[in-house]
Coordinates of C-alpha atoms and ligand atoms in Angstrom, one line a residue:
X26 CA -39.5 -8.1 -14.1
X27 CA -42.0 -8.0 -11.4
X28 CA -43.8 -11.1 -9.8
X29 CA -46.9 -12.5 -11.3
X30 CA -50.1 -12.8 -8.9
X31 CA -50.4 -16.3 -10.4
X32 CA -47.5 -18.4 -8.8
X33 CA -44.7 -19.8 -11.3
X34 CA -43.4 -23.2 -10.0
X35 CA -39.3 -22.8 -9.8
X36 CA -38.3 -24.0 -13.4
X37 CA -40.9 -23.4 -15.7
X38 CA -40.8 -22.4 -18.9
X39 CA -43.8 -20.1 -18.3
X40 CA -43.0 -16.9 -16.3
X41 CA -43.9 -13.4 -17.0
X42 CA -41.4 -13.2 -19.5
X43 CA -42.2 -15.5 -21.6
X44 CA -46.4 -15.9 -22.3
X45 CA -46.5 -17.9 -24.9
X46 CA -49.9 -17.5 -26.7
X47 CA -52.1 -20.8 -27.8
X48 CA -55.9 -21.4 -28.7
X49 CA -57.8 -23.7 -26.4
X50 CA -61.4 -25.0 -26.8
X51 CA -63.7 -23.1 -24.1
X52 CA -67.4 -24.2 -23.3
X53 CA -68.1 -21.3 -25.3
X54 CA -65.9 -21.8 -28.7
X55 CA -62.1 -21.8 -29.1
X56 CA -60.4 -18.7 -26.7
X57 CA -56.8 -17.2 -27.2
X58 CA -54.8 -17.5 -24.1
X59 CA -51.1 -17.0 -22.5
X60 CA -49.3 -19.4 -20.8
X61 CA -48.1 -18.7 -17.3
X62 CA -47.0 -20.9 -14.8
X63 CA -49.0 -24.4 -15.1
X64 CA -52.4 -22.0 -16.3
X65 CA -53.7 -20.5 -19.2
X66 CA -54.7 -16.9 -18.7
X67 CA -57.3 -16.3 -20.6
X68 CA -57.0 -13.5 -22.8
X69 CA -60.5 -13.8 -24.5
X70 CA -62.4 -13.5 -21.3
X71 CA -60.0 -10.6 -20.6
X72 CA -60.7 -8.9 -23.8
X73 CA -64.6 -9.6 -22.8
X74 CA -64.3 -8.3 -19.5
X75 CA -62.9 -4.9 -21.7
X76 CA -59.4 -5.1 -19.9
X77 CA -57.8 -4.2 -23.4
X78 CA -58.8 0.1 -25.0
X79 CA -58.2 -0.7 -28.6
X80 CA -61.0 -1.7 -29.9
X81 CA -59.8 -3.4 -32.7
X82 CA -56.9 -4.9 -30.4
X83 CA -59.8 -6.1 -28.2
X84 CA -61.4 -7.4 -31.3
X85 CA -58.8 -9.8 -32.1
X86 CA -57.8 -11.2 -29.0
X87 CA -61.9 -12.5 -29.0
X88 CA -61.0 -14.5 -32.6
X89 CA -61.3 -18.2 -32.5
X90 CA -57.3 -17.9 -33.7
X91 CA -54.3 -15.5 -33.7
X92 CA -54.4 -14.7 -37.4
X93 CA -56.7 -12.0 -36.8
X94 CA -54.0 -10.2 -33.9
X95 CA -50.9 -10.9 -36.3
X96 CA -52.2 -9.2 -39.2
X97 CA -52.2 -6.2 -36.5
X98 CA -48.6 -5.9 -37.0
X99 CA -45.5 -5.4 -34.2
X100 CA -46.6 -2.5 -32.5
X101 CA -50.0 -4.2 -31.6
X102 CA -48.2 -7.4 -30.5
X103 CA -45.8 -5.3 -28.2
X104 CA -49.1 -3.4 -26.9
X105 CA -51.1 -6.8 -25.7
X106 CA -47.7 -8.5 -24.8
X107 CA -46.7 -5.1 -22.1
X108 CA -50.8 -5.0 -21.3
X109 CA -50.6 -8.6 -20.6
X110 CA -48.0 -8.2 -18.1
X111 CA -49.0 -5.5 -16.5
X112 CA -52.5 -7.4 -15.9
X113 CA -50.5 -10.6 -14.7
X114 CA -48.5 -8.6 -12.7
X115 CA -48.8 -8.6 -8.7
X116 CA -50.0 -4.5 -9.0
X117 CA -52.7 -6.2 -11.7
X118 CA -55.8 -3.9 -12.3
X119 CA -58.0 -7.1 -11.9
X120 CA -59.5 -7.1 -8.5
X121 CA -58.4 -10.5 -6.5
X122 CA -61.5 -11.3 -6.1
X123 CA -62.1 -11.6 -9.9
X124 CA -58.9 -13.0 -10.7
X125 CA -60.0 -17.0 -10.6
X126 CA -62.3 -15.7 -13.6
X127 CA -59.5 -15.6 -16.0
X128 CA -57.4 -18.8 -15.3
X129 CA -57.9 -22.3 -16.8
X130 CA -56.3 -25.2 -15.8
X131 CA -53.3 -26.2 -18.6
X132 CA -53.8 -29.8 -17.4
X133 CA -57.2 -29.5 -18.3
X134 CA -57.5 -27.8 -21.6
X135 CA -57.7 -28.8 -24.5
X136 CA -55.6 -27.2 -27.5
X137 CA -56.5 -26.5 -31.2
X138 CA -54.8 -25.2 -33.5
X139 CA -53.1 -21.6 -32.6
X140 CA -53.7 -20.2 -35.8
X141 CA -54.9 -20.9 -39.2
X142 CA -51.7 -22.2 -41.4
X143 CA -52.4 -20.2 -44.7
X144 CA -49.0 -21.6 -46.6
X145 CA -45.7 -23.8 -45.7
X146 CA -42.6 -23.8 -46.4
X147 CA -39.8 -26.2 -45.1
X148 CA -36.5 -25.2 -45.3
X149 CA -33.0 -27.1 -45.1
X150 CA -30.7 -24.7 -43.6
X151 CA -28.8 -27.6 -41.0
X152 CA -25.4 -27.9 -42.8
X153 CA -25.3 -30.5 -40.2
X154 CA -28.4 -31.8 -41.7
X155 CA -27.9 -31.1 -45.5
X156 CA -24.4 -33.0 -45.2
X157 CA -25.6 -35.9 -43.4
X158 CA -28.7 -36.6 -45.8
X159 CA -26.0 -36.1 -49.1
X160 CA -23.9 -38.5 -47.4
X161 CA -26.8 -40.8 -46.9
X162 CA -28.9 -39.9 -50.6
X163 CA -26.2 -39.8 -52.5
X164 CA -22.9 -41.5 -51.1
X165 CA -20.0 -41.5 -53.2
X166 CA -20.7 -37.7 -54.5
X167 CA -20.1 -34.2 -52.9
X168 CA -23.2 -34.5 -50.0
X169 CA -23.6 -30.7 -50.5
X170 CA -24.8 -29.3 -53.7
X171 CA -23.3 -26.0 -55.1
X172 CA -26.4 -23.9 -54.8
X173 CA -26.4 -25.1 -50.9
X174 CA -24.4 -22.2 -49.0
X175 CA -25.8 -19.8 -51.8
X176 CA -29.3 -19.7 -50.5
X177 CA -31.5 -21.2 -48.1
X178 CA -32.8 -24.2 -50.1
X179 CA -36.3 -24.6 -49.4
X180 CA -39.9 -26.4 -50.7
X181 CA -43.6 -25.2 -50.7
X182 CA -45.4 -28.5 -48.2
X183 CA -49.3 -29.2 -47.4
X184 CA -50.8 -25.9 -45.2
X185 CA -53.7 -27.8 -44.9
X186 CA -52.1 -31.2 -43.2
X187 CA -50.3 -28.9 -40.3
X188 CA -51.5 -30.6 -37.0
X189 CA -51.6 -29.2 -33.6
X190 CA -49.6 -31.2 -30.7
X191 CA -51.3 -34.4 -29.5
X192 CA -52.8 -35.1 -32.5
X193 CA -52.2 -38.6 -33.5
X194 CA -50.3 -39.9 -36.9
X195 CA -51.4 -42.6 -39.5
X196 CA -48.8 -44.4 -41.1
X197 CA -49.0 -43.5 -44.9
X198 CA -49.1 -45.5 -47.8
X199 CA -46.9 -44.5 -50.9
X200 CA -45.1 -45.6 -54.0
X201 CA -41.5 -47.7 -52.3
X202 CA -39.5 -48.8 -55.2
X203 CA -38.4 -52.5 -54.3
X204 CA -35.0 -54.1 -54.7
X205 CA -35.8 -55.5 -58.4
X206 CA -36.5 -51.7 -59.3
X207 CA -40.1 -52.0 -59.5
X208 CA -42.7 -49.8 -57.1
X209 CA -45.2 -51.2 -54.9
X210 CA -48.2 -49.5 -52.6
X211 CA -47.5 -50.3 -49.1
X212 CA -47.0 -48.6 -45.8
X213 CA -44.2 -46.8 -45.3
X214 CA -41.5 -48.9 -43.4
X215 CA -39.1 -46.0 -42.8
X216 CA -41.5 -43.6 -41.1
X217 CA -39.1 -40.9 -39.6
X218 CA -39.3 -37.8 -37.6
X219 CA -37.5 -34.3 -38.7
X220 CA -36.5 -32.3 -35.3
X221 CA -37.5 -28.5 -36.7
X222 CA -38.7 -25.1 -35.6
X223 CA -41.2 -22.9 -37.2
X224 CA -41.9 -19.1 -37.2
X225 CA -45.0 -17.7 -38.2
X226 CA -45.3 -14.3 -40.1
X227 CA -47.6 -11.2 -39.3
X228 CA -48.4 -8.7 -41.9
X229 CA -47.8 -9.4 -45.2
X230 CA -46.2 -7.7 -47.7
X231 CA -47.7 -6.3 -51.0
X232 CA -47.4 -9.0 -54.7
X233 CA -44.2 -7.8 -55.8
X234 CA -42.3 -6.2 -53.7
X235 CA -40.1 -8.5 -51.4
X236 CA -39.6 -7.9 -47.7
X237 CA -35.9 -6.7 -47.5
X238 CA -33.8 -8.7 -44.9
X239 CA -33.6 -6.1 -42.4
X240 CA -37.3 -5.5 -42.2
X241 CA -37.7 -8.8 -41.2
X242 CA -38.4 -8.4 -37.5
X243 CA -41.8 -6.4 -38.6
X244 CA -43.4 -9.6 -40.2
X245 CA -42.2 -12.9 -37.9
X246 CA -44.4 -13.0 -34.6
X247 CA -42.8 -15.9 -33.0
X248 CA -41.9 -19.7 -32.9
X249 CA -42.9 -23.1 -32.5
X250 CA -41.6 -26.3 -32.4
X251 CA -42.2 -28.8 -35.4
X252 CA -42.1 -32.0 -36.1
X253 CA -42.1 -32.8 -40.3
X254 CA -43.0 -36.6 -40.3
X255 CA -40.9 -37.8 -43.1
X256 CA -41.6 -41.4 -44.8
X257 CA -37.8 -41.8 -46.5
X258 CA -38.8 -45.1 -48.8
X259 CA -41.6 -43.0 -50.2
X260 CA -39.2 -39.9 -50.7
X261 CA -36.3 -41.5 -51.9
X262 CA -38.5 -42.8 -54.9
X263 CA -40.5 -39.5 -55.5
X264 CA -38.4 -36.9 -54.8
X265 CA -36.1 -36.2 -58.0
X266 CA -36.7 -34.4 -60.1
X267 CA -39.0 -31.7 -58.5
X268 CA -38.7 -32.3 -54.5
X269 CA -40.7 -33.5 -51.5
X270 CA -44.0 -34.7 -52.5
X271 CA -46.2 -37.2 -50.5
X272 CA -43.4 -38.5 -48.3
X273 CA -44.1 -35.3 -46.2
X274 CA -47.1 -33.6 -46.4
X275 CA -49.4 -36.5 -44.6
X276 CA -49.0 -34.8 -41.5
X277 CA -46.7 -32.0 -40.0
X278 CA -46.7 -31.1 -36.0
X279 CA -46.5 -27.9 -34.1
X280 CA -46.3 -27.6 -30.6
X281 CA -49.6 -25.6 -29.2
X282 CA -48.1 -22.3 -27.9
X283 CA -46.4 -19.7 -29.9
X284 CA -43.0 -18.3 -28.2
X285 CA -42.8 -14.5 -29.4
X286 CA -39.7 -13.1 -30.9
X287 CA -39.6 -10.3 -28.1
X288 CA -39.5 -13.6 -25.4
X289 CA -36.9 -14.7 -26.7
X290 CA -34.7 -11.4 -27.4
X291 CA -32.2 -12.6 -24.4
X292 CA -31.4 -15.8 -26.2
X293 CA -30.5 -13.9 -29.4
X294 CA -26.8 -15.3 -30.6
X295 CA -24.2 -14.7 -33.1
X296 CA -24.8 -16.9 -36.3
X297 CA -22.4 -19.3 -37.4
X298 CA -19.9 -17.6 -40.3
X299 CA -21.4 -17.7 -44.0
X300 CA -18.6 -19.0 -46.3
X301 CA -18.8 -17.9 -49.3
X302 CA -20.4 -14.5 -48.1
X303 CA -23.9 -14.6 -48.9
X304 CA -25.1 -12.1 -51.7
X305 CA -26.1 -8.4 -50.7
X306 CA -30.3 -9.3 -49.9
X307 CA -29.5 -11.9 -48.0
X308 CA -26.6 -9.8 -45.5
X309 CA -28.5 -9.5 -42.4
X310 CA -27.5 -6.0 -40.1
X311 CA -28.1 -8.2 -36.5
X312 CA -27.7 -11.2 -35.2
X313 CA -31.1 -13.6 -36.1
X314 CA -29.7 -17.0 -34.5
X315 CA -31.2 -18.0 -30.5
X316 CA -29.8 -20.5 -28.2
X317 CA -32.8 -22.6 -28.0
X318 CA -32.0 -26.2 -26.6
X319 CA -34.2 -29.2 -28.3
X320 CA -34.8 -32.4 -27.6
X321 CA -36.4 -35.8 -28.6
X322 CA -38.0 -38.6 -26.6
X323 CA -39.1 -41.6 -28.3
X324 CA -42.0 -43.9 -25.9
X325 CA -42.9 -47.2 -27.3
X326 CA -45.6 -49.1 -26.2
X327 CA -43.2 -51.7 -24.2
X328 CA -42.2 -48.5 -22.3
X329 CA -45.8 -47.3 -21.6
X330 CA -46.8 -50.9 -20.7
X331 CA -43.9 -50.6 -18.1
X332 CA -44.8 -47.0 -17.1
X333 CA -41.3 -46.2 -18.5
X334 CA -41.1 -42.2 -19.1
X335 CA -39.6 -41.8 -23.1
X336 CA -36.0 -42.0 -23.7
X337 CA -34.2 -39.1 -24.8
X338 CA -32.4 -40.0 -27.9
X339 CA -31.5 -36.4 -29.4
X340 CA -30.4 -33.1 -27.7
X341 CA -29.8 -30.4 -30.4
X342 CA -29.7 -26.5 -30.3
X343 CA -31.6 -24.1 -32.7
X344 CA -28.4 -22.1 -32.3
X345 CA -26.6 -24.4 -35.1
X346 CA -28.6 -23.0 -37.9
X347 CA -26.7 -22.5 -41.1
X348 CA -29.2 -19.9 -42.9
X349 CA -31.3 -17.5 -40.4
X350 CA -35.0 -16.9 -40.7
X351 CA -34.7 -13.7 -41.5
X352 CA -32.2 -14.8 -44.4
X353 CA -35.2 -17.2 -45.1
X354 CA -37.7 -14.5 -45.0
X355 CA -36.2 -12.1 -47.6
X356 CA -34.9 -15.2 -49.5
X357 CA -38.7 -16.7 -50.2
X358 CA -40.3 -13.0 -50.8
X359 CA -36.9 -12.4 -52.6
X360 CA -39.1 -12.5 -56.2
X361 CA -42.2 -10.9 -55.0
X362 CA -44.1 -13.4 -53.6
X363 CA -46.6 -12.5 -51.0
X364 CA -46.5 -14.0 -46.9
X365 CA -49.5 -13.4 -44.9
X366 CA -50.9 -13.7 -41.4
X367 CA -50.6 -16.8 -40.2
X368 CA -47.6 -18.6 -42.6
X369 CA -45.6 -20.8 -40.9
X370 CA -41.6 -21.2 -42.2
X371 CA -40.0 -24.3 -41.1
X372 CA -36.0 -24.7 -40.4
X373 CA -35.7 -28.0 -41.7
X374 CA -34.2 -31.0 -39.2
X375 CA -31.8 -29.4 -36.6
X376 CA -28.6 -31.2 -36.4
X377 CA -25.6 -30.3 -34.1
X378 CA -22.3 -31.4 -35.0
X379 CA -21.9 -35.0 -33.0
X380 CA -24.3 -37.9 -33.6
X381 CA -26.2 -37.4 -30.1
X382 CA -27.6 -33.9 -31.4
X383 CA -28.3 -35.4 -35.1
X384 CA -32.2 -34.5 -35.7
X385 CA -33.6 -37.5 -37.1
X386 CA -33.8 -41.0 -37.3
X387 CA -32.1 -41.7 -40.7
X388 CA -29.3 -39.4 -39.3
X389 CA -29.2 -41.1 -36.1
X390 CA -29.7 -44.6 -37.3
X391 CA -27.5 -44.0 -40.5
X392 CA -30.7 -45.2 -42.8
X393 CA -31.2 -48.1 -40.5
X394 CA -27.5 -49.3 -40.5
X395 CA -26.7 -48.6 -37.1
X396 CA -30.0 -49.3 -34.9
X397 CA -30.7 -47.4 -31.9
X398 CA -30.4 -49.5 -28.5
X399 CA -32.9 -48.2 -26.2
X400 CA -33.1 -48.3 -22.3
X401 CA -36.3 -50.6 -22.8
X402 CA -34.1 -53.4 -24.7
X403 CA -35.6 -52.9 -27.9
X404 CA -34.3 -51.5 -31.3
X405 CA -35.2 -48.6 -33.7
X406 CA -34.3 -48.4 -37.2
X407 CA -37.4 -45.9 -37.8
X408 CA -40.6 -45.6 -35.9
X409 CA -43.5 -48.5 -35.4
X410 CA -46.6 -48.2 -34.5
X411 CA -47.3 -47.1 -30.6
X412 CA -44.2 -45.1 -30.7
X413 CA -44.8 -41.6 -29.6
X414 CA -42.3 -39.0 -30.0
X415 CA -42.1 -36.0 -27.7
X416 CA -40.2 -32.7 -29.2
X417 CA -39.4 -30.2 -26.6
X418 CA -37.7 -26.9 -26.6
X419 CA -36.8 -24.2 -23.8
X420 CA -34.1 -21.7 -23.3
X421 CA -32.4 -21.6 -20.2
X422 CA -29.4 -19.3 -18.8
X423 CA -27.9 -18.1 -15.8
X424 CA -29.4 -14.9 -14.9
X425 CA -32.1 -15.2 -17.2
X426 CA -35.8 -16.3 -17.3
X427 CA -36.2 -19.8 -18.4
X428 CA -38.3 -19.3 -21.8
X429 CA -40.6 -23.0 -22.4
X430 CA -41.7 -24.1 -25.6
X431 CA -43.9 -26.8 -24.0
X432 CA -43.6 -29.6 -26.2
X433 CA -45.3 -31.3 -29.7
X434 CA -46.4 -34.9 -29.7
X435 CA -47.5 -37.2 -32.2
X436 CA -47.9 -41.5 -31.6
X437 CA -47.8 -43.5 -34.8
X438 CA -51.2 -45.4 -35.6
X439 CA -51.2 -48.2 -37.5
X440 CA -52.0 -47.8 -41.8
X441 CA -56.0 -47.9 -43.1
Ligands
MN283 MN1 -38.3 -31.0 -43.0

């Protein structure tokens, strides 16, 4: 890969390889841009400034979001991302001179939204993460239900409550059943964090006719990190017999920038073995699992008084995934339902085998039986308010560029 004109510090997650696209506000309305180094190349201006033929390419790189370029479909998406390095590139066509005209500071910016969410879907395809939660939801039985390794087990969440990184997190009120058996409205006092990752689909397919497993690298674009704010009293109360309600959908995160699939091609991995052997449409030809490392920090406001940076409490590995996402493509178009530009399909909560790389608090805590001991001196059962969590992600390998997720982060603000 040839060097970039713009410098890339040693160690980020941002080279040439990688950008990442996002949507950042401009004097002039919101502007798609890459991520390179610590900048933001901005591919609006570029498109302006006619750097990109296609007109209808050009078109949608000047949208105020990316749903417009992933309707376009894979062989767009490989067009802007190999026109994107060439014009990043040292050789770039743009003149030196002009070069300043297309770089905003990342420090700087500030970012919305990357693309419209048009439907959600959380799955639960950790078998770390399914066993753990049966252990904890329903001790004394089998923690994993027969239909578990049959299919990725999934639910339809809020579209319209997915929030970009930064953006900050009420505490909700809900139903919590009390220990005479009777519900009262409070705020939630086991407000939890789900460690996840997302992809978002391109072009859709038509009512009907399901998008066959090995079709599936045509209609996902890329990745981002999530973060599915879970409030457990207020789930554990609603959630039989139909599934997640309001203990989820007050607010899910994503992380800013979208990592594409063709970033992250070098990362691709072998999938853990399916036992039972999953049925024929969901028998993928390649491998769809990536060695993406994960993490969560936890900063409470002691730590921020004392200028503390956040303490890692989680390290866990997209790798680890039970059911792929393209297993979880085919499997929720598998009866005909449509996807569209701009869905996002989460993993559910990433958990690795050993309690350091369990991906959420009632995992790590054990429902609040075993408190976390922090750095700071203080305790966590669940999170209060002034804690801020920090997801990040990044792939990293000898011999290989280091592909960055950036990060999502949420702090908790106290209930209205
Ligand atoms: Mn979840």
């Amino acid at each position: 890969m040839a060097e970039s004109w713009f410098p890339v510090p040693a160690g980020s997650g941002f080279p040439l390889e990688n950008l990442p696209y996002g949507v950042f506000s401009a004097s002039d309305g919101a502007h798609i841009g890459v991520a390179i180094g610590d900048v933001i190349f901005d591919v609006h201006a570029a498109s302006r400034a006619g750097l990109f033929s296609d007109s209808t390419l050009s078109d949608a790189l000047r949208a105020a979001s990316l749903n417009e370029l992933l309707g376009l479909g894979r062989k767009a998406w490989a067009d802007v991302r190999s026109r994107l390095q060439e014009l990043l590139a040292s050789s770039s066509p743009i003149a030196s001179e002009d070069r300043a005209n297309f770089i905003v500071s990342r420090d700087s910016a500030r970012m919305v939204m990357p693309f419209e969410v048009r439907d959600y879907v959380d799955f639960y395809s950790s078998l770390e993460h399914a066993t753990n939660l049966g252990k904890i939801m329903r001790p004394g039985t089998e923690p994993l239900l027969p239909n578990w390794r049959r299919l990725p087990v999934g639910y339809h969440g809020r579209a319209g409550t997915v929030v970009v990184d930064g953006t900050p997190v009420v505490r909700p009120r809900g139903q919590i059943k009390q220990e005479n058996g009777e519900p009262e409205f409070a705020p939630t006092a086991m407000l939890d964090i789900e460690l996840e990752v997302g992809f978002v689909t391109g072009r859709g397919n038509a009512l009907g006719e399901p998008v066959p497993i090995d079709r599936a690298r045509e209609h996902i674009f890329g990745l981002v990190l999530v973060n599915d704010w879970s409030a457990r009293d207020i789930q554990a109360w609603e959630y039989q017999p139909l599934g997640p309600f309001l203990g989820k959908s007050f607010a899910t995160s994503i992380s800013a920038w979208v990592v594409t699939l063709d970033a992250l091609e070098p990362y691709r991995t072998a999938p853990p073995k399916q036992d039972p052997a999953p049925l024929p449409y969901l028998h993928a030809a390649q491998d769809w699992n990536y060695d993406i490392a994960l993490e969560i920090a936890l900063r409470t406001e002691k730590m921020r008084g004392e200028s503390a940076e956040g303490e890692v409490i989680s390290r866990s590995n997209f790798k680890y995934l039970y059911w792929s996402m393209a297993q979880q493509l085919a499997h929720a178009t598998s009866n005909g339902a449509t996807i569209s530009p701009g869905d996002l399909f989460a993993s559910g909560t990433i958990s690795g085998p050993d309690a350091a790389s369990y991906g959420s608090l009632i995992e790590l805590t054990w429902r609040g039986t075993k408190p976390l001991k922090l750095a700071s001196g203080e305790e966590r059962r669940f999170l209060e308010d002034g804690d801020e969590v920090t997801l990040t992600g990044y792939c990293e390998a000898a011999g290989k560029p280091r592909i960055g997720f950036g990060e999502v982060r949420g702090k908790i603000l106290p209930p209205r």
